[in-house]
Tab-separated table of C-alpha atoms in Angstrom:
chain	number	residue	atom	x	y	z
K	4	MET	CA	-17.966	12.929	-10.199
K	5	ILE	CA	-18.392	9.108	-11.277
K	6	ILE	CA	-15.271	8.494	-14.000
K	7	THR	CA	-16.096	4.831	-14.685
K	8	LYS	CA	-19.471	3.200	-13.599
K	9	TYR	CA	-20.196	-0.227	-12.770
K	10	PRO	CA	-23.728	-1.849	-12.417
K	11	GLN	CA	-25.054	-2.439	-9.042
K	12	GLN	CA	-24.337	-5.596	-7.308
K	13	ASN	CA	-27.034	-8.399	-6.863
K	14	GLU	CA	-27.062	-12.099	-5.424
K	15	LYS	CA	-26.558	-13.255	-9.075
K	16	THR	CA	-24.006	-11.017	-10.096
K	17	ASN	CA	-22.109	-11.607	-6.716
K	18	LYS	CA	-22.154	-15.112	-7.079
K	19	GLU	CA	-20.300	-15.195	-10.651
K	20	PHE	CA	-18.182	-12.591	-9.655
K	21	PHE	CA	-16.705	-14.404	-6.517
K	22	LEU	CA	-16.227	-17.706	-8.394
K	23	LYS	CA	-14.478	-15.680	-11.079
K	24	LYS	CA	-12.227	-13.896	-8.810
K	25	GLU	CA	-11.286	-16.983	-6.724
K	26	LYS	CA	-9.728	-18.301	-9.732
K	27	GLU	CA	-8.144	-15.012	-10.930
K	28	LEU	CA	-6.830	-13.922	-7.452
K	29	THR	CA	-3.690	-15.248	-5.284
K	30	ASN	CA	-2.359	-14.867	-1.875
K	31	LEU	CA	0.103	-12.105	-3.545
K	32	ASP	CA	-3.029	-10.357	-4.647
K	33	TRP	CA	-4.397	-10.156	-1.318
K	34	ALA	CA	-0.922	-9.317	0.242
K	35	LYS	CA	-0.726	-6.369	-2.372
K	36	TRP	CA	-4.480	-5.181	-1.455
K	37	ALA	CA	-3.704	-5.353	2.513
K	38	GLY	CA	-0.585	-3.109	2.087
K	39	TRP	CA	-2.664	-0.634	0.192
K	40	PHE	CA	-5.686	-0.693	3.034
K	41	ASP	CA	-2.922	-0.501	5.976
K	42	THR	CA	-1.917	2.683	4.465
K	43	ASP	CA	-5.134	4.381	2.413
K	44	GLY	CA	-8.296	2.039	2.657
K	45	CYS	CA	-10.559	1.868	5.073
K	46	PHE	CA	-13.438	-0.397	6.403
K	47	GLY	CA	-16.648	0.648	7.855
K	48	SER	CA	-20.382	0.706	8.172
K	49	TYR	CA	-23.225	3.108	7.935
K	50	VAL	CA	-27.002	3.275	8.347
K	51	ASP	CA	-28.924	4.582	5.267
K	52	LYS	CA	-31.766	6.598	6.617
K	53	ARG	CA	-33.291	7.053	3.119
K	54	ASN	CA	-34.784	3.585	3.863
K	55	SER	CA	-37.216	2.651	6.296
K	56	ASP	CA	-35.639	-0.353	7.573
K	57	TYR	CA	-32.666	1.270	8.994
K	58	ASN	CA	-30.625	-1.454	8.143
K	59	ILE	CA	-26.552	-1.572	8.459
K	60	HIS	CA	-24.395	-1.438	5.281
K	61	TYR	CA	-20.765	-2.390	4.914
K	62	LYS	CA	-18.052	-0.552	2.523
K	63	ALA	CA	-14.581	-0.976	2.028
K	64	THR	CA	-12.990	2.204	0.328
K	65	LEU	CA	-9.612	3.117	-1.485
K	66	LYS	CA	-9.114	6.687	-1.507
K	67	LEU	CA	-5.982	8.605	-2.994
K	68	ALA	CA	-4.836	11.577	-4.581
K	69	ASP	CA	-3.008	8.865	-7.383
K	70	ARG	CA	-5.623	7.827	-9.967
K	71	GLN	CA	-3.468	4.898	-10.793
K	72	PRO	CA	-3.879	2.600	-7.559
K	73	VAL	CA	-7.669	3.449	-7.108
K	74	GLU	CA	-8.498	2.845	-10.844
K	75	LEU	CA	-6.905	-0.799	-10.551
K	76	PHE	CA	-8.777	-1.619	-7.487
K	77	SER	CA	-11.773	-0.130	-9.393
K	78	GLU	CA	-11.274	-2.514	-12.468
K	79	THR	CA	-10.178	-5.287	-10.310
K	80	PHE	CA	-13.332	-5.468	-8.062
K	81	ASP	CA	-15.846	-4.083	-10.773
K	82	VAL	CA	-16.779	-0.847	-8.515
K	83	SER	CA	-17.397	2.738	-9.973
K	84	LEU	CA	-14.129	4.871	-9.868
K	85	CYS	CA	-15.036	8.499	-8.542
K	86	TYR	CA	-13.270	11.851	-8.304
K	87	SER	CA	-14.029	15.027	-5.887
K	88	GLU	CA	-12.172	18.192	-5.026
K	89	TYR	CA	-12.678	20.035	-1.600
K	90	LYS	CA	-10.787	22.569	0.512
K	91	THR	CA	-8.472	21.414	3.402
K	92	ILE	CA	-5.638	22.401	5.472
K	93	THR	CA	-2.116	21.129	6.330
K	94	PRO	CA	-1.292	19.969	9.740
K	95	GLU	CA	0.702	22.133	12.136
K	96	PRO	CA	2.771	24.130	11.999
K	97	TYR	CA	1.758	24.957	8.453
K	98	ARG	CA	-1.790	25.538	7.973
K	99	ASN	CA	-1.831	25.879	4.553
K	100	GLU	CA	-5.017	25.979	2.505
K	101	TYR	CA	-5.390	23.851	-0.533
K	102	ILE	CA	-7.652	21.894	-2.996
K	103	ALA	CA	-7.392	18.456	-2.283
K	104	LYS	CA	-8.007	16.411	-5.511
K	105	ILE	CA	-9.156	12.702	-4.607
K	106	TYR	CA	-9.955	9.509	-6.273
K	107	ASN	CA	-11.972	6.723	-4.777
K	108	ALA	CA	-13.544	3.515	-5.267
K	109	THR	CA	-15.781	1.683	-2.778
K	110	ILE	CA	-17.121	-2.003	-2.392
K	111	HIS	CA	-20.607	-2.100	-0.653
K	112	ALA	CA	-22.503	-4.905	1.000
K	113	ASP	CA	-21.803	-8.588	0.164
K	114	LYS	CA	-18.843	-8.007	-1.859
K	115	SER	CA	-17.027	-5.719	1.099
K	116	VAL	CA	-17.343	-8.583	3.145
K	117	TRP	CA	-16.101	-11.026	0.916
K	118	PHE	CA	-12.923	-8.572	0.084
K	119	THR	CA	-12.475	-8.049	4.060
K	120	LYS	CA	-12.538	-11.808	4.647
K	121	ASN	CA	-9.772	-12.368	2.189
K	122	VAL	CA	-7.592	-9.278	2.687
K	123	TYR	CA	-7.752	-9.531	6.552
K	124	PRO	CA	-5.135	-12.169	7.071
K	125	TYR	CA	-2.625	-9.941	5.584
K	126	LEU	CA	-3.285	-6.836	7.773
K	127	LEU	CA	-0.624	-5.755	10.032
K	128	LYS	CA	-2.125	-2.452	11.617
K	129	GLU	CA	-4.337	-3.082	14.562
K	130	GLU	CA	-6.412	-0.289	13.998
K	131	LYS	CA	-7.435	-1.333	10.339
K	132	LYS	CA	-7.959	-5.131	11.822
K	133	LYS	CA	-10.099	-3.834	14.339
K	134	PHE	CA	-12.558	-1.977	11.816
K	135	ALA	CA	-12.267	-4.934	9.553
K	136	SER	CA	-13.330	-7.204	12.348
K	137	GLU	CA	-16.301	-4.878	13.207
K	138	LEU	CA	-17.426	-5.076	9.740
K	139	LEU	CA	-17.194	-8.774	9.740
K	140	GLY	CA	-18.782	-9.216	12.938
K	141	TYR	CA	-15.993	-11.425	13.864
K	142	THR	CA	-12.085	-11.827	14.207
K	143	PRO	CA	-10.449	-13.909	11.251
K	144	LYS	CA	-6.890	-15.350	11.759
K	145	SER	CA	-4.321	-13.415	11.038
K	146	LYS	CA	-0.992	-15.108	9.605
K	147	THR	CA	1.745	-15.388	11.804
K	148	MET	CA	5.142	-13.983	10.961
K	149	GLU	CA	6.306	-17.585	10.089
K	150	GLU	CA	3.634	-18.064	7.626
K	151	TRP	CA	4.251	-15.329	5.377
K	152	THR	CA	6.177	-16.321	2.126
K	153	GLU	CA	9.003	-14.130	0.868
K	154	ASP	CA	6.715	-12.948	-2.151
K	155	GLU	CA	3.839	-12.294	0.073
K	156	VAL	CA	6.190	-9.815	2.023
K	157	ILE	CA	7.705	-8.439	-0.781
K	158	HIS	CA	4.059	-7.689	-2.547
K	159	TYR	CA	2.769	-6.067	0.916
K	160	LEU	CA	5.703	-3.999	1.312
K	161	ALA	CA	5.598	-2.645	-2.240
K	162	THR	CA	1.986	-1.108	-1.821
K	163	VAL	CA	2.877	0.275	1.593
K	164	ILE	CA	5.777	2.047	-0.178
K	165	ASP	CA	3.182	2.790	-2.674
K	166	GLY	CA	0.801	4.254	-0.097
K	167	ASP	CA	2.931	5.798	2.631
K	168	GLY	CA	6.214	5.816	1.375
K	169	TYR	CA	8.304	8.574	-0.443
K	170	ILE	CA	11.380	7.413	-2.425
K	171	GLN	CA	14.467	9.746	-2.264
K	172	VAL	CA	17.522	9.409	-5.166
K	173	SER	CA	20.451	11.168	-4.306
K	174	LYS	CA	23.906	11.649	-6.246
K	175	GLY	CA	27.393	11.474	-4.743
K	176	ASN	CA	30.599	10.775	-6.583
K	177	GLN	CA	28.903	10.224	-9.535
K	178	LEU	CA	27.072	7.354	-8.066
K	179	LEU	CA	23.218	7.044	-7.226
K	180	SER	CA	21.559	6.110	-3.786
K	181	LEU	CA	18.078	5.207	-2.870
K	182	ARG	CA	16.212	5.844	0.179
K	183	THR	CA	12.675	4.997	0.951
K	184	CYS	CA	10.930	6.210	3.849
K	185	ILE	CA	7.781	4.894	4.960
K	186	CYS	CA	5.707	7.552	7.361
K	187	SER	CA	3.394	6.638	10.079
K	188	ILE	CA	2.125	7.894	13.658
K	189	ASP	CA	1.811	4.223	14.725
K	190	SER	CA	5.262	3.252	15.800
K	191	GLN	CA	4.089	-0.511	16.727
K	192	TYR	CA	3.054	-0.867	13.020
K	193	LEU	CA	6.505	0.263	11.813
K	194	ALA	CA	7.877	-2.128	14.265
K	195	ASN	CA	5.996	-4.971	13.018
K	196	LEU	CA	7.055	-4.094	9.411
K	197	VAL	CA	10.859	-4.038	10.187
K	198	ALA	CA	10.817	-7.430	12.013
K	199	LEU	CA	8.447	-9.119	9.286
K	200	GLY	CA	11.255	-7.580	6.623
K	201	ALA	CA	14.153	-8.820	8.627
K	202	ASN	CA	12.884	-12.228	9.324
K	203	ARG	CA	11.518	-13.257	6.118
K	204	ILE	CA	13.412	-11.416	3.250
K	205	ASN	CA	16.637	-10.639	5.424
K	206	LEU	CA	15.506	-6.943	4.731
K	207	ASN	CA	17.468	-4.164	6.653
K	208	SER	CA	15.311	-1.107	7.972
K	209	THR	CA	15.160	1.105	10.903
K	210	PHE	CA	12.832	3.577	12.125
K	211	ARG	CA	12.781	6.266	14.284
K	212	LYS	CA	10.923	9.517	15.646
K	213	LYS	CA	10.680	12.490	13.009
K	214	THR	CA	8.619	14.865	14.574
K	215	GLU	CA	5.550	16.063	16.919
K	216	HIS	CA	2.343	17.593	15.299
K	217	LEU	CA	-1.294	18.793	15.960
K	218	THR	CA	-4.096	16.814	14.684
K	219	LYS	CA	-8.050	16.709	15.931
K	220	ARG	CA	-7.036	14.087	18.155
K	221	GLY	CA	-4.321	16.374	19.877
K	222	TRP	CA	-0.763	16.329	19.421
K	223	VAL	CA	0.871	12.967	18.011
K	224	ASN	CA	4.214	11.672	17.104
K	225	LYS	CA	5.293	10.991	13.289
K	226	TYR	CA	7.669	8.221	12.814
K	227	LEU	CA	9.779	7.237	9.818
K	228	LEU	CA	11.022	3.847	8.630
K	229	HIS	CA	14.059	3.868	6.530
K	230	ILE	CA	15.356	1.419	3.622
K	231	THR	CA	18.024	2.330	1.836
K	232	CYS	CA	20.230	0.892	-1.075
K	233	SER	CA	23.636	2.322	-2.899
K	234	LYS	CA	26.545	0.591	-4.360
K	235	LYS	CA	28.774	0.968	-1.362
K	236	SER	CA	25.777	-0.651	0.683
K	237	PRO	CA	23.905	-2.904	-1.332
K	238	HIS	CA	22.225	-4.914	1.364
K	239	ASN	CA	18.941	-4.313	0.316
K	240	PHE	CA	19.489	-4.236	-3.562
K	241	ASN	CA	17.878	-7.681	-4.172
K	242	PHE	CA	14.344	-6.136	-2.460
K	243	PHE	CA	14.396	-3.141	-4.402
K	244	GLU	CA	15.155	-5.059	-7.723
K	245	SER	CA	12.074	-7.464	-6.666
K	246	LEU	CA	9.988	-4.395	-6.571
K	247	LEU	CA	10.404	-3.656	-10.242
K	248	LYS	CA	8.858	-7.096	-11.395
K	249	ASP	CA	5.380	-7.170	-13.150
K	250	ASN	CA	2.354	-6.659	-10.604
K	251	VAL	CA	4.520	-5.893	-7.753
K	252	MET	CA	4.564	-2.248	-7.225
K	253	THR	CA	1.630	-0.074	-8.412
K	254	LEU	CA	2.644	3.444	-8.971
K	255	ASP	CA	4.955	4.054	-12.048
K	256	ARG	CA	6.357	7.283	-10.759
K	257	LYS	CA	7.902	5.474	-7.791
K	258	LYS	CA	8.877	2.527	-9.812
K	259	GLU	CA	10.868	4.615	-11.909
K	260	LYS	CA	13.063	6.121	-9.374
K	261	ILE	CA	13.955	2.784	-8.118
K	262	GLN	CA	14.772	1.892	-11.661
K	263	LYS	CA	16.847	4.737	-12.105
K	264	VAL	CA	19.110	3.640	-9.064
K	265	ILE	CA	19.022	-0.028	-9.878
K	266	ASP	CA	20.325	0.516	-13.509
K	267	SER	CA	23.074	2.943	-12.050
K	268	ILE	CA	24.560	0.314	-9.672
K	269	ASN	CA	23.961	-2.575	-12.511
K	270	LEU	CA	26.149	-0.270	-14.666
K	271	SER	CA	28.660	0.421	-12.270
K	272	ARG	CA	28.962	-3.292	-11.274
K	273	GLU	CA	29.457	-3.994	-15.446
K	274	LYS	CA	31.824	-1.357	-15.549
K	275	PHE	CA	33.963	-2.905	-12.876
K	276	LYS	CA	33.527	-6.403	-14.254
K	277	THR	CA	35.010	-5.321	-17.447
K	278	LYS	CA	37.913	-3.332	-15.901
K	279	GLU	CA	38.915	-6.445	-13.805
K	280	MET	CA	38.765	-8.696	-17.025
K	281	GLU	CA	41.056	-6.170	-18.717
K	282	ILE	CA	43.256	-6.281	-15.778
K	283	ARG	CA	43.565	-10.165	-15.954
K	284	SER	CA	44.128	-10.341	-19.463
């Protein structure tokens, strides 16, 4: 089902679109969309058998259960927003059948090539870089760890947390603590995230193997990367606070959890300062 429909692209409209977006979009936008595509996006090609020429067509798709990021993708790149439902089954050992409700938006043809070329330098997952290179027909240059700016890292990690992360808020001794977990079967990818965060923004994070489960490709290991913050362990406070700035994270429901803990820590600090001033006076 098409929720929002955009006109088909052509050479003239694409030229105007590219000029417009080159003025609007910055390196931080491309870092952000790279985070989304390393987690929930895909690059691909297909042959349209409806046409006799059998030409290869290219596409870049963002597909999620959350409407908000897909709608933003649709609006940013002038591509139709779609919705679908289908039956599927959870992985082993549960094997529960359920109805998947998915939003998706796809960039096609020349616009997908333009998008992939711009987002490629910020991709960290080797599998996604491979598919992106196949779409482009060549391998662009990736940013080295030293070339990433602090803001680029923050914008990238924000959407990785949006995509593959879950946020847990815990309460102990009347104080709230925050734990973000990023889940992946790609241990090298998580190792890259740990290294990038540590080297560029002094982020304290760790990852470990959690479970093993059966997929169509056989048994695979699932890994979790942990980023924590609390009043007693505030090392990552500035990172989480930066996620709350405008146009960094996308999902409001995750930002609300982070905001709750940041407010709690700030309130606790203010109470401590007030008490300290009273003692001095």
